[in-house]
Amino acid sequence: MAKNKIKIVGIRPPETDLTLSGYGGINGRISVAPIRPKVPSLGLFHVGTVLGKELRGEGYDPDISFEDMASSEPETLSPYAGAFSKFSGVPYGSGVIHKMLRGKPLSSLENTVREADVCFISSLFTAGAASTAQTMGAIKKHNPNSILLIGGRDAQYMPDWYLQRGADAVFLGQAEGLVGKVTIALLNGRPVSFPGVATPNSIGGLGEIKIVDRARLKNLGVNSLNKSSTTISRNTSLEQEIFPDFDKNILSEYSESCDGALPPGVTGSVMWYQTSVGCPRSCDFCPSARNPYFSLSANRVDRMLEHYKNAGIRTILSAEDNFLARLLDKSRQGEQEPEQEIVDIMKLIRSHGFAHEFSNGLEVGLLIDRSGSLRE
């Protein structure tokens, strides 16, 4: 590695394709779950942008590229790899559920990561964990010396599992303010001792642990019961976060929502957006409530939507944990009334010309006040 020059690759793994045989269907197969390889990946660009900014601030010269294996070859199927191959067929009644990878084959990573100093993946869903782990294995196979960073909701609550499969660091919350420091420490062979980051050395002996030890997570700064500790809170105010630098070639491939192809009259590119994170409630069964609640002002949303529009995005999908949670936030003092802010944000989406979807739904009961009347 040239002095201060760092080659970084952000990777979105292939999707997991599930089909059922033995019950009819097209060519003897029935699709078990819809696969949406052209649904956008916001984390890919957001983490890359943040990492680049933080490294440049420390005097490094990052060369960052992206590989979306799912959207680039959405019709390509390849078998499960390595130890996961034994799970490629699972008996189900009188039939079999077949698992394959849908997207660019893992063998293609040889050229992608050969010279990479750092690779990062955001693993959001448990359903994609096996695909992520196989991608991690391929990265380490083709470049054992590359540093592998993992984040995302699924990794946050299963750090042991991802560390066992080759991760050099797992982020237990937001990466902003940490990802640059962690990367520099790992590149220089220094121990990582930042709260909210798990490494093979900081999380204790792994052994054959399959389920996260909540006590150990708590020692690392994660309150696994309800409200999160400050160590995994958002380290940067949402109002100050930088906007992601999109790769327009990849962005042009995003043409689906979680419900499938866009309806007539609605066009891509498609991208996720957030105007808040977390939830002001503290329900012990919900991971959203473990994160402190923050929401964006309408002015900040306006700037974000302008950035999206200039990037060529035409359809936006809400990734909100709970968009209407503003109505519950008792910490707002001297700010715009939440009811008006909600109206203003929806008007901004319309005025910027976006098609829009609440992909996570809405808690519509919050629109009703204690008397049973519609809030105004």
GROMACS .gro file of C-alpha atoms in nm:
model
  376
    1MET     CA    1   0.000   0.000   0.000
    2ALA     CA    2   0.144   0.337  -0.103
    3LYS     CA    3   0.182   0.582   0.184
    4ASN     CA    4  -0.159   0.727   0.280
    5LYS     CA    5  -0.318   0.569  -0.029
    6ILE     CA    6  -0.602   0.330   0.054
    7LYS     CA    7  -0.810   0.125  -0.189
    8ILE     CA    8  -1.160   0.061  -0.052
    9VAL     CA    9  -1.443  -0.147  -0.198
   10GLY     CA   10  -1.802  -0.140  -0.073
   11ILE     CA   11  -1.989  -0.458  -0.161
   12ARG     CA   12  -2.355  -0.557  -0.165
   13PRO     CA   13  -2.374  -0.939  -0.164
   14PRO     CA   14  -2.600  -1.142  -0.395
   15GLU     CA   15  -2.958  -1.205  -0.288
   16THR     CA   16  -3.071  -1.548  -0.163
   17ASP     CA   17  -3.301  -1.725  -0.409
   18LEU     CA   18  -3.546  -1.976  -0.256
   19THR     CA   19  -3.759  -2.217  -0.461
   20LEU     CA   20  -3.969  -2.518  -0.366
   21SER     CA   21  -3.977  -2.840  -0.569
   22GLY     CA   22  -4.224  -3.126  -0.538
   23TYR     CA   23  -4.539  -2.915  -0.553
   24GLY     CA   24  -4.565  -2.823  -0.919
   25GLY     CA   25  -4.494  -2.475  -1.045
   26ILE     CA   26  -4.298  -2.350  -1.346
   27ASN     CA   27  -4.039  -2.612  -1.442
   28GLY     CA   28  -4.128  -2.792  -1.122
   29ARG     CA   29  -4.035  -2.502  -0.895
   30ILE     CA   30  -4.238  -2.252  -0.691
   31SER     CA   31  -4.080  -1.929  -0.570
   32VAL     CA   32  -4.085  -1.930  -0.189
   33ALA     CA   33  -4.005  -1.564  -0.137
   34PRO     CA   34  -3.992  -1.268  -0.376
   35ILE     CA   35  -3.641  -1.164  -0.469
   36ARG     CA   36  -3.583  -0.793  -0.530
   37PRO     CA   37  -3.223  -0.756  -0.654
   38LYS     CA   38  -3.297  -0.412  -0.798
   39VAL     CA   39  -3.416  -0.265  -0.468
   40PRO     CA   40  -3.164   0.009  -0.378
   41SER     CA   41  -2.882  -0.009  -0.125
   42LEU     CA   42  -2.841   0.322   0.059
   43GLY     CA   43  -2.584   0.193   0.310
   44LEU     CA   44  -2.340   0.106   0.032
   45PHE     CA   45  -2.301   0.471  -0.068
   46HIS     CA   46  -2.355   0.628   0.272
   47VAL     CA   47  -2.080   0.431   0.448
   48GLY     CA   48  -1.843   0.483   0.156
   49THR     CA   49  -1.899   0.858   0.163
   50VAL     CA   50  -1.852   0.882   0.540
   51LEU     CA   51  -1.542   0.661   0.538
   52GLY     CA   52  -1.387   0.865   0.259
   53LYS     CA   53  -1.448   1.192   0.440
   54GLU     CA   54  -1.307   1.067   0.771
   55LEU     CA   55  -0.995   0.920   0.609
   56ARG     CA   56  -0.925   1.236   0.411
   57GLY     CA   57  -0.954   1.430   0.736
   58GLU     CA   58  -0.671   1.215   0.875
   59GLY     CA   59  -0.442   1.272   0.576
   60TYR     CA   60  -0.521   0.957   0.379
   61ASP     CA   61  -0.607   0.938   0.009
   62PRO     CA   62  -0.895   0.688  -0.026
   63ASP     CA   63  -0.986   0.536  -0.362
   64ILE     CA   64  -1.343   0.412  -0.310
   65SER     CA   65  -1.543   0.194  -0.548
   66PHE     CA   66  -1.866  -0.002  -0.519
   67GLU     CA   67  -1.986  -0.343  -0.631
   68ASP     CA   68  -2.357  -0.423  -0.616
   69MET     CA   69  -2.355  -0.793  -0.692
   70ALA     CA   70  -2.734  -0.824  -0.670
   71SER     CA   71  -2.848  -0.552  -0.908
   72SER     CA   72  -2.570  -0.591  -1.165
   73GLU     CA   73  -2.667  -0.949  -1.265
   74PRO     CA   74  -3.019  -1.005  -1.127
   75GLU     CA   75  -3.089  -1.315  -1.340
   76THR     CA   76  -2.764  -1.501  -1.263
   77LEU     CA   77  -2.795  -1.799  -1.028
   78SER     CA   78  -2.501  -1.973  -0.861
   79PRO     CA   79  -2.477  -2.246  -0.596
   80TYR     CA   80  -2.416  -2.193  -0.226
   81ALA     CA   81  -2.042  -2.201  -0.152
   82GLY     CA   82  -1.815  -2.366   0.102
   83ALA     CA   83  -1.964  -2.485   0.430
   84PHE     CA   84  -2.299  -2.336   0.331
   85SER     CA   85  -2.338  -2.580   0.041
   86LYS     CA   86  -2.479  -2.841   0.281
   87PHE     CA   87  -2.774  -2.609   0.339
   88SER     CA   88  -2.853  -2.565  -0.031
   89GLY     CA   89  -3.139  -2.815  -0.012
   90VAL     CA   90  -3.375  -2.835   0.286
   91PRO     CA   91  -3.653  -3.099   0.307
   92TYR     CA   92  -3.999  -2.945   0.327
   93GLY     CA   93  -4.295  -3.181   0.345
   94SER     CA   94  -4.276  -3.402   0.040
   95GLY     CA   95  -4.060  -3.147  -0.141
   96VAL     CA   96  -3.732  -2.961  -0.106
   97ILE     CA   97  -3.653  -2.592  -0.060
   98HIS     CA   98  -3.358  -2.506  -0.283
   99LYS     CA   99  -3.125  -2.218  -0.194
  100MET     CA  100  -2.907  -2.041  -0.447
  101LEU     CA  101  -2.737  -1.705  -0.482
  102ARG     CA  102  -2.896  -1.459  -0.724
  103GLY     CA  103  -2.658  -1.200  -0.860
  104LYS     CA  104  -2.298  -1.177  -0.970
  105PRO     CA  105  -2.115  -1.502  -0.882
  106LEU     CA  106  -1.871  -1.502  -0.591
  107SER     CA  107  -1.586  -1.592  -0.827
  108SER     CA  108  -1.613  -1.242  -0.978
  109LEU     CA  109  -1.482  -1.096  -0.653
  110GLU     CA  110  -1.129  -1.210  -0.734
  111ASN     CA  111  -1.075  -0.910  -0.961
  112THR     CA  112  -1.284  -0.677  -0.745
  113VAL     CA  113  -1.095  -0.722  -0.418
  114ARG     CA  114  -0.749  -0.836  -0.531
  115GLU     CA  115  -0.586  -0.501  -0.452
  116ALA     CA  116  -0.832  -0.376  -0.189
  117ASP     CA  117  -0.694  -0.265   0.146
  118VAL     CA  118  -1.043  -0.243   0.297
  119CYS     CA  119  -1.380  -0.399   0.209
  120PHE     CA  120  -1.708  -0.318   0.379
  121ILE     CA  121  -2.055  -0.475   0.377
  122SER     CA  122  -2.380  -0.368   0.537
  123SER     CA  123  -2.581  -0.672   0.652
  124LEU     CA  124  -2.934  -0.560   0.734
  125PHE     CA  125  -3.146  -0.873   0.736
  126THR     CA  126  -3.105  -1.220   0.885
  127ALA     CA  127  -3.249  -1.360   0.560
  128GLY     CA  128  -2.934  -1.238   0.383
  129ALA     CA  129  -2.684  -1.348   0.648
  130ALA     CA  130  -2.581  -1.667   0.466
  131SER     CA  131  -2.519  -1.477   0.143
  132THR     CA  132  -2.320  -1.214   0.332
  133ALA     CA  133  -2.108  -1.480   0.504
  134GLN     CA  134  -2.031  -1.650   0.172
  135THR     CA  135  -1.933  -1.313   0.026
  136MET     CA  136  -1.707  -1.251   0.326
  137GLY     CA  137  -1.545  -1.590   0.273
  138ALA     CA  138  -1.481  -1.513  -0.094
  139ILE     CA  139  -1.325  -1.177  -0.006
  140LYS     CA  140  -1.086  -1.337   0.243
  141LYS     CA  141  -1.008  -1.620   0.000
  142HIS     CA  142  -0.905  -1.384  -0.278
  143ASN     CA  143  -0.738  -1.127  -0.051
  144PRO     CA  144  -0.661  -1.261   0.299
  145ASN     CA  145  -0.490  -0.937   0.397
  146SER     CA  146  -0.783  -0.709   0.324
  147ILE     CA  147  -0.959  -0.555   0.624
  148LEU     CA  148  -1.325  -0.653   0.634
  149LEU     CA  149  -1.573  -0.418   0.805
  150ILE     CA  150  -1.932  -0.526   0.869
  151GLY     CA  151  -2.228  -0.316   0.983
  152GLY     CA  152  -2.605  -0.319   0.961
  153ARG     CA  153  -2.891  -0.423   1.187
  154ASP     CA  154  -2.838  -0.799   1.161
  155ALA     CA  155  -2.465  -0.772   1.230
  156GLN     CA  156  -2.535  -0.540   1.523
  157TYR     CA  157  -2.716  -0.817   1.709
  158MET     CA  158  -2.506  -1.113   1.588
  159PRO     CA  159  -2.148  -0.980   1.603
  160ASP     CA  160  -2.006  -1.315   1.721
  161TRP     CA  161  -2.148  -1.490   1.416
  162TYR     CA  162  -1.995  -1.240   1.172
  163LEU     CA  163  -1.660  -1.230   1.352
  164GLN     CA  164  -1.641  -1.609   1.330
  165ARG     CA  165  -1.681  -1.578   0.955
  166GLY     CA  166  -1.398  -1.336   0.888
  167ALA     CA  167  -1.503  -0.986   0.993
  168ASP     CA  168  -1.220  -0.777   1.137
  169ALA     CA  169  -1.465  -0.535   1.299
  170VAL     CA  170  -1.842  -0.526   1.346
  171PHE     CA  171  -2.015  -0.195   1.413
  172LEU     CA  172  -2.282  -0.225   1.681
  173GLY     CA  173  -2.453   0.098   1.584
  174GLN     CA  174  -2.386   0.399   1.366
  175ALA     CA  175  -2.049   0.405   1.191
  176GLU     CA  176  -2.020   0.784   1.161
  177GLY     CA  177  -1.740   0.920   1.376
  178LEU     CA  178  -1.594   0.570   1.421
  179VAL     CA  179  -1.539   0.402   1.086
  180GLY     CA  180  -1.238   0.616   0.994
  181LYS     CA  181  -1.067   0.565   1.331
  182VAL     CA  182  -1.132   0.191   1.327
  183THR     CA  183  -1.000   0.157   0.972
  184ILE     CA  184  -0.681   0.348   1.050
  185ALA     CA  185  -0.619   0.142   1.364
  186LEU     CA  186  -0.662  -0.186   1.178
  187LEU     CA  187  -0.446  -0.074   0.885
  188ASN     CA  188  -0.165   0.009   1.125
  189GLY     CA  189  -0.198  -0.304   1.335
  190ARG     CA  190  -0.319  -0.120   1.643
  191PRO     CA  191  -0.584  -0.260   1.879
  192VAL     CA  192  -0.939  -0.136   1.834
  193SER     CA  193  -1.079  -0.021   2.168
  194PHE     CA  194  -1.370   0.199   2.069
  195PRO     CA  195  -1.707   0.146   2.240
  196GLY     CA  196  -1.972   0.016   2.004
  197VAL     CA  197  -1.724  -0.178   1.788
  198ALA     CA  198  -1.669  -0.554   1.822
  199THR     CA  199  -1.348  -0.725   1.711
  200PRO     CA  200  -1.221  -1.080   1.765
  201ASN     CA  201  -1.015  -0.950   2.058
  202SER     CA  202  -1.271  -0.720   2.218
  203ILE     CA  203  -1.569  -0.952   2.229
  204GLY     CA  204  -1.402  -1.238   2.415
  205GLY     CA  205  -1.352  -1.603   2.325
  206LEU     CA  206  -1.587  -1.709   2.049
  207GLY     CA  207  -1.573  -2.087   2.062
  208GLU     CA  208  -1.884  -2.240   1.912
  209ILE     CA  209  -2.122  -1.966   2.024
  210LYS     CA  210  -2.419  -1.943   1.788
  211ILE     CA  211  -2.642  -1.699   1.975
  212VAL     CA  212  -2.529  -1.357   2.093
  213ASP     CA  213  -2.443  -1.342   2.463
  214ARG     CA  214  -2.644  -1.040   2.576
  215ALA     CA  215  -2.427  -0.983   2.882
  216ARG     CA  216  -2.119  -0.951   2.664
  217LEU     CA  217  -2.302  -0.721   2.425
  218LYS     CA  218  -2.396  -0.501   2.718
  219ASN     CA  219  -2.031  -0.488   2.826
  220LEU     CA  220  -1.949  -0.367   2.475
  221GLY     CA  221  -2.194  -0.081   2.511
  222VAL     CA  222  -2.520  -0.234   2.395
  223ASN     CA  223  -2.817  -0.237   2.629
  224SER     CA  224  -2.990  -0.542   2.485
  225LEU     CA  225  -3.304  -0.501   2.695
  226ASN     CA  226  -3.449  -0.176   2.570
  227LYS     CA  227  -3.316   0.180   2.543
  228SER     CA  228  -2.968   0.179   2.395
  229SER     CA  229  -2.673   0.326   2.573
  230THR     CA  230  -2.500   0.630   2.431
  231THR     CA  231  -2.219   0.411   2.297
  232ILE     CA  232  -2.437   0.286   2.012
  233SER     CA  233  -2.640   0.600   1.967
  234ARG     CA  234  -2.600   0.814   1.661
  235ASN     CA  235  -2.262   0.976   1.708
  236THR     CA  236  -2.341   1.248   1.457
  237SER     CA  237  -2.659   1.452   1.461
  238LEU     CA  238  -2.877   1.369   1.165
  239GLU     CA  239  -2.889   1.738   1.081
  240GLN     CA  240  -2.510   1.736   1.023
  241GLU     CA  241  -2.471   1.408   0.833
  242ILE     CA  242  -2.319   1.436   0.489
  243PHE     CA  243  -2.522   1.329   0.189
  244PRO     CA  244  -2.409   1.012   0.010
  245ASP     CA  245  -2.210   1.029  -0.311
  246PHE     CA  246  -2.401   0.796  -0.542
  247ASP     CA  247  -2.239   0.584  -0.812
  248LYS     CA  248  -2.470   0.679  -1.098
  249ASN     CA  249  -2.400   0.361  -1.295
  250ILE     CA  250  -2.520   0.149  -1.004
  251LEU     CA  251  -2.796   0.396  -0.921
  252SER     CA  252  -2.940   0.355  -1.270
  253GLU     CA  253  -2.997  -0.017  -1.198
  254TYR     CA  254  -3.229   0.049  -0.903
  255SER     CA  255  -3.579   0.010  -1.042
  256GLU     CA  256  -3.781  -0.185  -0.782
  257SER     CA  257  -3.949  -0.131  -0.450
  258CYS     CA  258  -3.990  -0.409  -0.194
  259ASP     CA  259  -4.325  -0.484  -0.360
  260GLY     CA  260  -4.170  -0.541  -0.701
  261ALA     CA  261  -4.152  -0.352  -1.028
  262LEU     CA  262  -4.263   0.010  -1.032
  263PRO     CA  263  -4.620   0.072  -1.151
  264PRO     CA  264  -4.695   0.245  -1.484
  265GLY     CA  265  -4.605   0.613  -1.477
  266VAL     CA  266  -4.350   0.571  -1.196
  267THR     CA  267  -3.983   0.577  -1.295
  268GLY     CA  268  -3.641   0.518  -1.139
  269SER     CA  269  -3.385   0.559  -1.017
  270VAL     CA  270  -3.514   0.444  -0.679
  271MET     CA  271  -3.354   0.514  -0.341
  272TRP     CA  272  -3.426   0.483   0.030
  273TYR     CA  273  -3.450   0.792   0.248
  274GLN     CA  274  -3.490   0.861   0.621
  275THR     CA  275  -3.617   1.166   0.808
  276SER     CA  276  -3.577   0.999   1.148
  277VAL     CA  277  -3.414   0.703   1.320
  278GLY     CA  278  -3.507   0.507   1.628
  279CYS     CA  279  -3.826   0.542   1.827
  280PRO     CA  280  -3.911   0.739   2.144
  281ARG     CA  281  -4.080   0.431   2.288
  282SER     CA  282  -3.881   0.163   2.474
  283CYS     CA  283  -4.057  -0.164   2.384
  284ASP     CA  284  -3.827  -0.450   2.483
  285PHE     CA  285  -3.918  -0.663   2.178
  286CYS     CA  286  -3.827  -0.404   1.915
  287PRO     CA  287  -3.472  -0.318   1.800
  288SER     CA  288  -3.583   0.027   1.679
  289ALA     CA  289  -3.659   0.128   2.037
  290ARG     CA  290  -3.302   0.046   2.138
  291ASN     CA  291  -3.175   0.341   1.938
  292PRO     CA  292  -3.221   0.698   2.064
  293TYR     CA  293  -3.477   0.887   1.861
  294PHE     CA  294  -3.370   1.166   1.626
  295SER     CA  295  -3.569   1.339   1.354
  296LEU     CA  296  -3.477   1.580   1.077
  297SER     CA  297  -3.612   1.929   1.038
  298ALA     CA  298  -3.816   2.007   0.727
  299ASN     CA  299  -3.531   2.233   0.607
  300ARG     CA  300  -3.284   1.946   0.624
  301VAL     CA  301  -3.528   1.717   0.441
  302ASP     CA  302  -3.560   1.982   0.170
  303ARG     CA  303  -3.182   1.984   0.116
  304MET     CA  304  -3.170   1.603   0.112
  305LEU     CA  305  -3.446   1.579  -0.147
  306GLU     CA  306  -3.270   1.835  -0.365
  307HIS     CA  307  -2.951   1.626  -0.346
  308TYR     CA  308  -3.146   1.314  -0.445
  309LYS     CA  309  -3.315   1.490  -0.736
  310ASN     CA  310  -2.981   1.619  -0.868
  311ALA     CA  311  -2.847   1.262  -0.858
  312GLY     CA  312  -3.125   1.146  -1.091
  313ILE     CA  313  -3.343   0.978  -0.829
  314ARG     CA  314  -3.714   0.992  -0.911
  315THR     CA  315  -3.876   0.749  -0.666
  316ILE     CA  316  -3.807   0.736  -0.293
  317LEU     CA  317  -3.884   0.462  -0.040
  318SER     CA  318  -3.922   0.544   0.327
  319ALA     CA  319  -3.684   0.350   0.553
  320GLU     CA  320  -3.833   0.511   0.864
  321ASP     CA  321  -3.861   0.301   1.178
  322ASN     CA  322  -4.172   0.505   1.255
  323PHE     CA  323  -4.233   0.821   1.049
  324LEU     CA  324  -4.518   0.941   1.273
  325ALA     CA  325  -4.314   0.896   1.592
  326ARG     CA  326  -4.257   1.272   1.583
  327LEU     CA  327  -4.600   1.292   1.743
  328LEU     CA  328  -4.465   1.102   2.046
  329ASP     CA  329  -4.139   1.291   2.090
  330LYS     CA  330  -4.170   1.481   2.417
  331SER     CA  331  -3.816   1.618   2.392
  332ARG     CA  332  -3.912   1.876   2.129
  333GLN     CA  333  -3.898   2.221   2.285
  334GLY     CA  334  -3.919   2.546   2.096
  335GLU     CA  335  -3.930   2.362   1.764
  336GLN     CA  336  -4.187   2.337   1.490
  337GLU     CA  337  -4.500   2.149   1.593
  338PRO     CA  338  -4.469   1.785   1.481
  339GLU     CA  339  -4.806   1.787   1.304
  340GLN     CA  340  -4.696   2.079   1.086
  341GLU     CA  341  -4.355   1.925   1.024
  342ILE     CA  342  -4.516   1.606   0.893
  343VAL     CA  343  -4.735   1.808   0.657
  344ASP     CA  344  -4.438   2.016   0.540
  345ILE     CA  345  -4.226   1.707   0.467
  346MET     CA  346  -4.502   1.547   0.261
  347LYS     CA  347  -4.547   1.871   0.066
  348LEU     CA  348  -4.172   1.882   0.000
  349ILE     CA  349  -4.178   1.530  -0.143
  350ARG     CA  350  -4.456   1.636  -0.377
  351SER     CA  351  -4.297   1.969  -0.474
  352HIS     CA  352  -3.969   1.799  -0.567
  353GLY     CA  353  -4.163   1.568  -0.798
  354PHE     CA  354  -4.088   1.235  -0.630
  355ALA     CA  355  -4.300   0.924  -0.642
  356HIS     CA  356  -4.310   0.792  -0.287
  357GLU     CA  357  -4.380   0.480  -0.081
  358PHE     CA  358  -4.400   0.415   0.293
  359SER     CA  359  -4.225   0.079   0.264
  360ASN     CA  360  -4.237   0.009   0.638
  361GLY     CA  361  -4.597   0.120   0.672
  362LEU     CA  362  -4.741   0.384   0.904
  363GLU     CA  363  -4.864   0.367   1.262
  364VAL     CA  364  -5.186   0.540   1.161
  365GLY     CA  365  -5.323   0.521   1.515
  366LEU     CA  366  -5.093   0.810   1.601
  367LEU     CA  367  -5.306   1.034   1.381
  368ILE     CA  368  -5.592   0.996   1.629
  369ASP     CA  369  -5.586   1.201   1.949
  370ARG     CA  370  -5.704   1.089   2.293
  371SER     CA  371  -6.061   1.197   2.220
  372GLY     CA  372  -6.074   0.976   1.912
  373SER     CA  373  -6.060   1.268   1.670
  374LEU     CA  374  -5.817   1.315   1.382
  375ARG     CA  375  -5.518   1.524   1.488
  376GLU     CA  376  -5.488   1.855   1.312
   0.00000   0.00000   0.00000
